[in-house]
Every structure is written in structure tokens, then in C-alpha cells.
Amino acid sequence: MTALTLSTAGAATLRADAIVVGVAKGAGSKPGPVLAPGAEAVDKAFDGKLAAVLATLGATGAEGELTKLPAASGLKAPVVVAVGLGPVPDKEDAYDAEALRRAAGTAARALTGSKKAGFALPAASVEDAAAVAEGALLGAYAFTAYQGGENKLAPKDAKSKDCGPKLPLAEVALLGAKPRDKAYKAAVERALALVEEINRARDLVNTPPNDLYPESFAAVATAAGKEHGIKVQVLDEKALVKGGYGGILGVGQGAERGPRLVKLAYTHPKAEKTLALVGKGITYDSGGISLKPAGHNETMKCDMAGAAAVFAAVVSAARLGLKVNVTGWLTLAENMPSGNATRPGDVLRMYSGKTVEVLNTDAEGRLVLADALTRASEEKPDAIVDVATLTGAMVLALGNRTFGVMANDDAFRTSIHEIAEEVGEPSWPMPLPADLRKGMDSPTADIANMGERMGGGLVAGLFLKEFVGEGIAWAHLDIAGPAFHEGAPYGYTPKGGTGSAVRTLVRLAERTADGDLG
């Protein structure tokens, strides 16, 4: 994990590999790059001509734009990195937090392999400093666990150079903040704890399924529980059979490695509210007997991203000492085809007692979530939020960067949407049309796991709603689009696992602790 410090040094005197400054995009009579607050000392070293030099190099200040140039003689760092913040804000110093996160992330990615960089981006307020810290730490991420192994074919006496992967930026020095101010210190400490857990969630999503399976995931959760004072309970196959968890067992019965249900309980002695989080944890999804077509299996290690997000959120709540009880439920299984696998047409008896006719074994996420939603409801939490890479239909509706929010309460759905936007996670409120429920009527069971093809993401939400306890506020986050990024990195978003929804869940827990559940 990249180190983070609140530096007392100035941009001109800091000894580092690079100094990062912000550049905004001008408009009207001044369309060229405009230096953002924090760049004053660097500009002075360039005799007040830094913006002009950047313009000569083609910089405009557009979001995501990055320009490197040799430092002027008055700077201790040898390189200046100018990163675009987008349009100049209407009010001076009122830069959008997400613009600062993305700019810091872009710079951190560009500095892979460096030991230390000073970030002289706008940090006049606690919120700005927190955004820069989050963005830089999120951008300075790389999954290298399976790279850089010993080359056994090389001659033993060969003095070969290290061919391993470049490591992320080792240290972020945040400039322009107030190192001795308690509020700044708390904001940076929060950012560090939060991003460490987001990056752990990313690692879990990126881990290949031969190493991450239900039992090994449960072991990771158990170890984290011991470290952070979280009570962990793991139900194995025998316990699941005894408890009647037909959904989880039905999905996992085709795999050689059996399913697990993991409960993580963080409690605070002064908590007045309880929040339950449920995460889909299909460590590999082949589709089961309803096998996915060629080209759709390669990234299915990411189908446990919901469980990873829930796990990270519970640990974050514990590390931050939030005055709220947070319970996480990880529904872990492999969905595999075999002679023991659930078949289309089979009927499962769920933990709730309801029966479900399985029309498509690739609609498995809703089955494991349903059992956990019922179990979580028994503890009468003030609210339940489930998180899942649930449907391709949601990706078709909202694209690859936005997750859908459904709920049984409009005010709660609005609150979740607002929280997600606040922390920089694009989301969109989605309805649960009652007319789509009829499509899941079954002549054999209480309900089928499939309904109308059109609006499939909403149908899945309606299915889950059937298993939520009466009178409990519930929301469903379908993160199928943003959970795993297959394109080129951008901002602070890496290729692969993204840690989607963790920031939303943690902010929800913070609001709940403050008495504002929504």
C-alpha cells in the first residue's frame, strides 16, 4: 500500500521524484490552461510562465490530460506533472471533489515506479485534501501478486535485470494542507483506511478462481475479523444443510468446492442503529448447466465483487470506529456444471420456506442473495442493502460505469443515490414495476427465478424483494457494469477489479451512525 503523509514542506523545497500540480481548462477570452490553487510556488520557479509553457506543450487543462516537463532550477524535484481538472469552477477554489480524485489518480498512475511525489493540488479545505488523498491512493494501485516470478529457463549465472512489474508510487506527500490540524489528520487517516480496504476488495476480485473460492474467501474474512475485532461466523455445507439454505446449496452443489455463508458482525457499544449488508459472492460463474457462451466466461472471477464490497465496508466501519452496528453477509459459492449440478426445472426450497423453480441456472446470484436476505431480516436491522454483479440487463441499461439502485422505499433509494453521487460512484435510481412480477409466476413452485426478458435487471430486483422482511427498508445495488473494468485505466480506476460500491456503503454507514439513515 502506498504511504500517505501530510507534508509541511512547500512544493519548491520538497525532495521528491515529481511535483504534481493542477491545471484547469479556461473559457471565453482565456481558453488556455489555468493553474489551479497549489501551483503558486511551482509557477514562481518558472518565473510566472508555467501556464504559458504548458500551453506551448499542448496542454489545455481538460480532465484526464497529463503533461510532464522538466522542473525549473528553483525546484528540488526534477519533474513537474501537470494534470487536467476540467473546466475552471464558477467560484474560486470550488473544485469538484470527484475532479480532484480523478486528477490525483491520473497523476499517481503516471508515476508508477517512483518513490515519492508531492501533490500540490487544491487542498485548502478538508474535503479537498480528502479527495486528493483518496484519488492518489486509489490511482497508486497495481495487482502484481502473480507477476515477476523467477525465470527458471535463464542461466543460473546470468546477471539478468529485474524483469518484475513496476511497483506503484511508493509515497504520496500531500502539500498545501494543514498537517497539525486535527480535522485534516482525521480526513487523511480516513482516506488511508478506506482505500486500503477498497484495494483489498480489488485484490479479491482480481485473484484467479483457482486460488479464491468459497473456503479461501471465508478464511480471508476470518483473518480480517481477528485483526479488527469483528465477530465472524462461517457456515459450511453441513451447517447450510442443517439450516435449510436451499438457494446457496442449490447454486453450489455442482462444484467440487462447497459453498459458504459468512457473517461478519461489527458492533459499537454506543450504536443506536444496525445496518445489514448482503454481498453476492460467486467466486466463479460458469452459468452452471445453463452454460455461458464462449467469450462470456473469461472475467467471471469478478462475480464475487458484491461480497468483496460488503467485506471491505464492514472492515472499514470497524477501522473507522463508526457508532453503528454493521453486519455483513457473504454468500459464497462456485456455479459449475456437473452431474450434481442444479438443472433447469429443478425446484429449490429456500431458507425462507418459499420454493423456487429454477428456469435458468445462470440466474444464480438472486438465489444465494435470497437466502441471506431472509436470514439478515430475522435480526431486524434498520436497513438492508445488497450488492451484486447481478444482471447483464443492468449493463445494457446503464453502461459500464454506472450501477443501478432499486429499493422498497423511494426515500431510501433516493438517499442511496445521493450518497453514491457524493462519494464519486455514478449510480441511477431504477423502478420496481409491479407488472413485471407476474412473469415470475410458476405452475410448479411459489416463484420462478426468471421472468420477462425485457427489464431483466428490474425482474431480478423484484425477485429479491420477495425475500426481505416486512417493514425493513431495503435497497439493491446492481454493480454488474462498474465492478470490473476491462478497458484502459482512467483517473483512479484501474484495469480489473474496481472496488465499486465500497465508498457508497461506508458513507451510508457513517450517515447511519450520525442518525441520518435516509
XYZ file of C-alpha atoms in Angstrom:
518
model
C 0.000 0.000 0.000
C 1.263 3.458 -0.901
C 2.270 5.611 2.070
C 0.474 8.912 2.630
C 1.848 11.918 4.509
C 0.702 15.450 5.211
C 3.904 17.297 4.361
C 4.999 20.526 5.989
C 7.369 21.222 3.079
C 6.496 23.548 0.234
C 6.284 22.495 -3.397
C 9.574 24.225 -4.159
C 11.543 22.656 -1.296
C 10.169 19.109 -1.201
C 12.692 16.492 -2.223
C 10.735 14.051 -4.372
C 10.735 12.422 -7.798
C 7.999 14.753 -9.021
C 5.646 17.575 -8.065
C 2.029 17.316 -9.219
C 0.060 20.491 -9.959
C -3.460 21.031 -11.221
C -4.415 22.787 -14.447
C -7.968 23.810 -15.309
C -9.480 24.445 -18.699
C -10.119 28.137 -19.319
C -13.004 29.597 -21.280
C -14.054 32.708 -23.142
C -11.186 35.123 -23.758
C -8.794 32.850 -21.815
C -9.321 29.368 -23.254
C -5.838 28.133 -22.394
C -4.711 26.232 -19.284
C -5.291 27.961 -15.948
C -3.173 26.989 -12.954
C -5.173 25.690 -10.005
C -4.511 26.723 -6.396
C -1.471 24.916 -5.026
C 0.703 25.573 -8.068
C 1.898 29.046 -6.967
C 5.390 28.024 -5.813
C 5.972 25.935 -8.911
C 4.782 28.760 -11.138
C 7.161 31.139 -9.355
C 10.073 28.830 -10.171
C 9.054 29.182 -13.835
C 9.076 32.993 -13.486
C 5.279 33.031 -13.655
C 5.244 31.387 -17.075
C 4.215 27.808 -16.203
C 0.772 28.137 -17.829
C 2.359 29.517 -20.997
C 4.916 26.688 -21.109
C 2.145 24.122 -20.667
C 0.110 25.747 -23.441
C 3.136 25.539 -25.731
C 3.308 21.810 -24.962
C -0.346 21.430 -25.960
C -1.918 21.284 -22.514
C -5.472 22.605 -22.223
C -6.488 21.606 -18.687
C -9.065 19.088 -19.901
C -9.996 16.371 -17.426
C -7.671 13.386 -17.631
C -4.970 15.269 -19.537
C -1.437 14.858 -18.208
C 1.729 16.753 -19.146
C 5.237 16.077 -17.836
C 8.015 18.627 -18.093
C 11.476 19.153 -16.592
C 11.391 21.207 -13.409
C 12.811 24.722 -13.252
C 16.038 25.280 -11.339
C 14.241 26.618 -8.263
C 12.571 23.257 -7.525
C 14.109 20.342 -5.629
C 12.050 17.792 -7.587
C 13.334 17.073 -11.129
C 9.921 16.694 -12.802
C 6.645 18.620 -12.802
C 3.462 16.729 -13.608
C 0.524 18.908 -14.658
C -2.809 17.135 -14.566
C -6.103 18.392 -16.005
C -9.023 19.220 -13.697
C -11.570 20.128 -16.337
C -13.379 23.496 -16.606
C -12.459 26.315 -14.236
C -15.113 26.351 -11.479
C -17.531 29.261 -11.179
C -16.264 30.022 -7.688
C -12.558 30.260 -6.918
C -11.216 27.172 -5.114
C -14.579 25.376 -5.581
C -13.162 22.417 -7.467
C -15.417 19.375 -7.602
C -14.239 16.611 -5.266
C -14.534 13.950 -7.953
C -12.455 16.070 -10.367
C -9.738 16.234 -7.712
C -9.935 12.470 -7.096
C -9.608 11.678 -10.777
C -6.784 14.135 -11.337
C -4.830 12.769 -8.372
C -5.445 9.229 -9.586
C -4.288 10.064 -13.096
C -1.072 11.542 -11.739
C -0.436 8.638 -9.389
C -0.811 6.127 -12.226
C 1.610 8.130 -14.369
C 4.174 7.984 -11.567
C 4.258 4.192 -11.286
C 7.767 3.139 -10.343
C 8.545 6.389 -8.495
C 9.472 6.505 -4.828
C 7.866 9.793 -3.802
C 5.719 12.526 -5.308
C 4.410 15.777 -3.881
C 0.775 16.527 -4.727
C 0.262 20.302 -4.871
C -3.371 20.087 -5.961
C -6.075 22.269 -4.345
C -6.226 21.313 -0.652
C -7.433 24.465 1.072
C -10.402 22.644 2.630
C -10.580 19.356 4.499
C -12.875 17.994 1.782
C -10.402 18.872 -0.971
C -7.497 17.302 0.908
C -9.510 14.114 1.478
C -10.444 13.924 -2.211
C -6.826 14.319 -3.336
C -5.685 11.713 -0.816
C -8.351 9.222 -1.906
C -7.681 9.732 -5.594
C -3.915 9.425 -5.286
C -4.108 6.266 -3.180
C -6.729 4.687 -5.442
C -4.673 5.551 -8.518
C -1.492 4.137 -6.998
C -2.772 0.564 -7.214
C -1.497 -2.450 -9.070
C -2.280 -6.143 -8.787
C 1.098 -7.812 -9.097
C 0.701 -10.951 -6.969
C 1.086 -13.255 -9.975
C 3.816 -11.359 -11.826
C 7.595 -11.289 -11.652
C 8.259 -14.941 -10.890
C 11.701 -16.489 -11.231
C 12.671 -17.418 -14.783
C 13.891 -20.988 -14.390
C 14.996 -21.104 -18.033
C 17.567 -18.345 -17.535
C 21.204 -19.396 -16.972
C 21.937 -19.688 -13.269
C 24.980 -17.437 -13.540
C 23.226 -14.824 -15.667
C 23.099 -11.324 -14.201
C 19.695 -10.538 -15.620
C 17.922 -7.327 -14.752
C 14.801 -7.474 -12.620
C 12.019 -8.197 -15.077
C 9.243 -7.939 -12.498
C 6.363 -5.488 -12.739
C 6.802 -1.837 -11.885
C 5.551 -1.118 -8.397
C 3.035 1.658 -7.704
C 4.102 5.068 -6.467
C 5.568 4.377 -3.022
C 4.724 7.617 -1.189
C 2.237 10.438 -1.655
C 3.155 13.677 0.082
C 0.076 15.885 0.310
C 1.062 19.562 0.076
C -0.889 22.675 0.923
C -2.996 21.089 3.677
C -2.637 21.739 7.423
C -0.575 18.882 8.893
C -1.186 19.899 12.507
C -4.932 20.396 12.132
C -6.963 17.565 13.711
C -9.630 17.706 11.019
C -7.060 17.311 8.237
C -5.335 14.476 10.077
C -8.652 12.680 10.584
C -9.607 13.112 6.927
C -6.304 11.686 5.725
C -6.456 8.785 8.191
C -9.980 8.007 6.973
C -8.834 8.088 3.353
C -5.948 5.753 4.099
C -8.092 3.190 5.958
C -10.882 3.334 3.372
C -8.588 2.966 0.365
C -6.670 0.102 1.956
C -9.939 -1.814 2.178
C -11.053 -0.799 -1.315
C -7.743 -2.064 -2.646
C -8.169 -5.293 -0.684
C -11.561 -5.687 -2.375
C -9.875 -5.059 -5.728
C -7.278 -7.721 -4.926
C -10.008 -10.235 -4.112
C -11.833 -9.518 -7.380
C -8.595 -9.850 -9.341
C -7.495 -13.094 -7.669
C -7.937 -16.066 -10.034
C -10.682 -18.529 -9.089
C -8.271 -21.427 -8.594
C -6.989 -19.521 -5.556
C -10.129 -17.658 -4.454
C -13.038 -19.991 -3.787
C -15.655 -20.093 -1.016
C -13.448 -21.670 1.639
C -10.421 -19.464 0.946
C -12.568 -16.307 0.813
C -14.057 -17.292 4.175
C -10.528 -17.705 5.544
C -9.626 -14.159 4.428
C -12.724 -12.826 6.196
C -11.941 -14.793 9.346
C -8.380 -13.434 9.481
C -9.592 -9.862 8.992
C -12.165 -10.340 11.725
C -9.494 -11.359 14.219
C -7.355 -8.388 13.242
C -10.080 -5.763 13.535
C -12.330 -7.081 16.291
C -15.127 -8.293 14.027
C -17.070 -11.405 15.013
C -17.055 -13.889 12.129
C -19.253 -16.950 11.700
C -18.760 -19.357 8.788
C -21.471 -21.832 7.776
C -20.069 -24.747 5.757
C -22.062 -27.283 3.737
C -23.221 -29.258 6.776
C -24.384 -26.121 8.562
C -26.112 -24.872 5.408
C -27.959 -28.176 5.030
C -28.977 -28.132 8.682
C -30.160 -24.542 8.366
C -32.128 -25.140 5.183
C -30.272 -22.706 2.943
C -31.606 -24.209 -0.284
C -30.623 -21.292 -2.527
C -26.946 -21.263 -1.597
C -26.744 -25.059 -1.616
C -28.549 -25.313 -4.934
C -26.116 -22.970 -6.646
C -23.031 -24.537 -5.116
C -23.901 -28.214 -5.405
C -22.365 -28.622 -8.859
C -18.880 -27.598 -7.688
C -16.273 -29.775 -6.007
C -15.552 -26.945 -3.570
C -18.600 -26.383 -1.432
C -20.405 -23.119 -0.664
C -20.170 -20.969 2.456
C -22.256 -18.313 4.154
C -20.084 -15.909 6.129
C -21.460 -13.496 8.700
C -19.294 -10.576 9.823
C -20.613 -8.564 12.753
C -19.072 -5.241 13.763
C -20.710 -3.732 16.827
C -20.184 -0.454 18.660
C -21.232 -0.049 22.310
C -22.853 3.330 21.584
C -24.598 2.296 18.366
C -28.301 3.054 18.057
C -28.825 1.680 14.543
C -27.982 -1.533 12.727
C -27.185 -1.814 9.044
C -27.126 -5.196 7.277
C -25.128 -5.623 4.066
C -25.512 -8.652 1.802
C -22.995 -9.438 -0.937
C -23.148 -11.835 -3.849
C -20.010 -13.963 -3.745
C -19.980 -16.288 -6.744
C -16.238 -16.896 -6.879
C -16.618 -18.273 -10.381
C -19.726 -18.280 -12.543
C -19.764 -20.662 -15.478
C -23.532 -20.361 -15.716
C -23.942 -23.910 -14.455
C -25.974 -26.228 -16.695
C -27.192 -23.067 -18.480
C -23.576 -22.638 -19.571
C -22.431 -19.208 -20.650
C -21.426 -18.931 -24.346
C -17.804 -18.615 -25.421
C -16.429 -15.183 -24.716
C -18.503 -14.639 -21.581
C -16.581 -16.800 -19.101
C -13.176 -15.129 -19.045
C -13.976 -12.432 -16.480
C -16.383 -14.411 -14.332
C -13.946 -14.447 -11.422
C -15.401 -10.992 -10.754
C -18.833 -12.350 -9.862
C -17.941 -12.100 -6.178
C -17.401 -8.322 -6.351
C -20.538 -7.667 -4.295
C -19.248 -9.831 -1.450
C -15.842 -8.143 -1.698
C -17.527 -4.738 -1.397
C -19.541 -5.813 1.646
C -16.456 -7.323 3.278
C -14.451 -4.134 2.689
C -17.276 -1.957 4.005
C -17.623 -3.896 7.264
C -13.868 -3.825 7.877
C -13.780 -0.110 7.053
C -16.561 0.565 9.562
C -14.577 -1.279 12.215
C -11.327 0.523 11.399
C -13.074 3.904 11.474
C -14.839 3.069 14.745
C -18.244 4.116 13.438
C -21.040 4.311 16.018
C -23.276 1.906 14.145
C -23.657 -1.856 14.103
C -22.797 -3.240 10.665
C -23.424 -6.867 9.768
C -22.107 -8.301 6.518
C -23.354 -11.464 4.851
C -21.124 -13.030 2.204
C -22.920 -15.608 0.047
C -20.049 -17.662 -1.349
C -20.376 -20.383 -3.988
C -18.998 -21.601 -7.312
C -21.599 -22.047 -10.044
C -20.356 -25.047 -12.001
C -21.865 -27.694 -14.322
C -21.549 -31.321 -13.258
C -23.612 -34.428 -12.690
C -24.578 -32.981 -9.300
C -25.462 -29.509 -10.545
C -28.913 -27.984 -10.265
C -30.830 -28.437 -13.540
C -33.266 -26.069 -15.253
C -36.629 -27.256 -13.992
C -35.426 -28.182 -10.505
C -37.248 -26.698 -7.527
C -35.304 -25.386 -4.525
C -36.721 -24.799 -1.072
C -35.203 -21.570 0.169
C -34.233 -20.589 3.707
C -37.469 -18.573 3.886
C -39.506 -21.708 3.169
C -40.564 -20.497 -0.273
C -39.979 -22.763 -3.246
C -38.263 -21.522 -6.388
C -38.414 -23.148 -9.817
C -35.015 -22.726 -11.440
C -35.599 -21.935 -15.099
C -32.053 -20.760 -15.744
C -29.071 -21.792 -13.619
C -27.192 -18.697 -14.774
C -29.654 -16.595 -12.757
C -27.909 -17.893 -9.639
C -26.977 -14.680 -7.859
C -30.540 -13.958 -6.828
C -30.805 -17.443 -5.319
C -27.866 -17.063 -2.953
C -28.832 -13.489 -2.081
C -32.407 -14.526 -1.305
C -31.297 -16.888 1.453
C -29.062 -14.244 3.029
C -31.714 -11.526 2.760
C -34.145 -13.689 4.705
C -31.517 -14.571 7.298
C -30.464 -10.917 7.656
C -34.115 -9.890 8.050
C -34.502 -12.181 11.063
C -32.183 -9.899 13.028
C -34.469 -6.903 12.401
C -31.873 -4.390 11.180
C -32.897 -0.825 10.480
C -31.992 -1.293 6.816
C -30.596 -3.904 4.423
C -28.529 -3.197 1.329
C -27.496 -5.966 -1.031
C -24.716 -5.551 -3.584
C -24.258 -7.796 -6.594
C -22.926 -8.144 -10.108
C -26.387 -9.426 -10.833
C -27.557 -8.856 -14.408
C -26.244 -8.119 -17.864
C -29.509 -6.258 -18.377
C -28.309 -3.545 -15.995
C -25.144 -3.113 -18.053
C -27.252 -2.738 -21.188
C -29.390 -0.139 -19.423
C -26.709 1.943 -17.695
C -23.380 1.073 -19.318
C -20.103 0.050 -17.735
C -19.611 2.871 -15.230
C -22.986 3.283 -13.520
C -24.751 0.953 -11.097
C -28.481 0.689 -10.631
C -30.278 1.340 -7.332
C -33.597 -0.312 -6.548
C -35.465 -0.244 -3.234
C -38.734 -0.949 -1.480
C -38.777 2.627 -0.207
C -38.449 5.638 -2.511
C -36.841 7.869 0.116
C -34.226 5.225 0.917
C -33.477 4.726 -2.784
C -33.028 8.477 -3.213
C -30.714 8.599 -0.211
C -28.522 5.800 -1.578
C -28.360 7.504 -4.973
C -27.366 10.825 -3.421
C -24.706 9.175 -1.274
C -23.233 7.364 -4.275
C -23.033 10.575 -6.278
C -21.496 12.392 -3.308
C -18.619 9.925 -2.991
C -17.988 9.773 -6.732
C -19.681 6.492 -7.667
C -22.092 7.022 -10.581
C -25.481 5.432 -9.935
C -29.040 5.717 -11.124
C -32.368 5.063 -9.348
C -34.366 2.303 -11.015
C -38.031 1.308 -10.506
C -39.557 -1.994 -9.434
C -42.652 -2.155 -11.687
C -45.327 -4.353 -10.136
C -46.480 -5.608 -13.548
C -43.160 -7.439 -14.054
C -43.803 -9.656 -11.034
C -46.385 -11.765 -12.868
C -43.719 -13.030 -15.280
C -42.141 -14.980 -12.406
C -45.311 -16.934 -11.638
C -44.599 -20.662 -11.700
C -47.094 -23.504 -12.185
C -44.864 -25.703 -10.025
C -43.360 -23.530 -7.267
C -44.078 -20.339 -5.348
C -41.946 -18.325 -7.757
C -39.556 -18.845 -10.680
C -36.059 -17.396 -10.801
C -36.719 -15.885 -14.240
C -39.377 -13.587 -15.624
C -39.772 -11.347 -18.649
C -36.594 -10.861 -20.684
C -37.145 -7.146 -21.137
C -36.364 -5.296 -17.944
C -34.373 -8.256 -16.655
C -32.477 -6.177 -14.107
C -35.750 -4.962 -12.615
C -37.152 -8.503 -12.586
C -34.147 -9.596 -10.532
C -34.815 -6.780 -8.078
C -38.456 -7.826 -7.758
C -37.342 -11.394 -7.045
C -35.054 -10.238 -4.231
C -37.758 -8.024 -2.756
C -39.830 -11.188 -2.083
C -37.255 -12.307 0.493
C -36.902 -9.091 2.520
C -38.609 -8.991 5.910
C -41.744 -6.949 6.390
C -41.187 -3.335 7.406
C -37.429 -3.283 6.738
C -36.012 -0.644 4.410
C -34.083 -2.435 1.660
C -32.013 -1.373 -1.336
C -30.422 -3.420 -4.116
C -27.280 -2.231 -5.917
C -26.641 -3.952 -9.242
C -22.937 -3.234 -9.869
C -22.568 -5.528 -12.893
C -21.244 -2.649 -15.020
C -18.657 -0.838 -12.874
C -17.385 -3.751 -10.725
C -14.814 -4.925 -13.286
C -13.140 -2.605 -15.794
C -11.876 -4.292 -18.943
C -10.649 -1.189 -20.790
C -7.641 1.065 -20.298
C -7.232 2.628 -16.834
C -8.559 6.149 -16.344
C -8.497 8.544 -13.419
C -8.137 6.399 -10.329
C -9.892 3.422 -11.943
C -7.552 0.512 -12.764
C -7.974 -2.300 -15.210
C -9.727 -5.198 -13.474
C -11.462 -5.017 -10.113
C -12.533 -1.502 -9.135
C -13.910 -1.811 -5.597
C -17.256 -0.464 -6.764
C -19.845 0.376 -4.062
C -17.434 0.296 -1.103
C -17.384 4.084 -0.758
C -21.176 4.227 -1.006
C -21.641 1.598 1.699
C -19.141 3.226 4.039
C -20.708 6.663 3.646
C -24.123 5.094 4.269
C -22.751 3.573 7.480
C -21.339 6.976 8.505
C -24.680 8.669 7.879
C -26.473 5.940 9.797
C -24.080 6.447 12.705
C -24.941 10.145 12.631
C -28.659 9.350 12.776
C -29.353 10.092 9.117
C -30.327 6.736 7.613
C -32.403 8.286 4.827
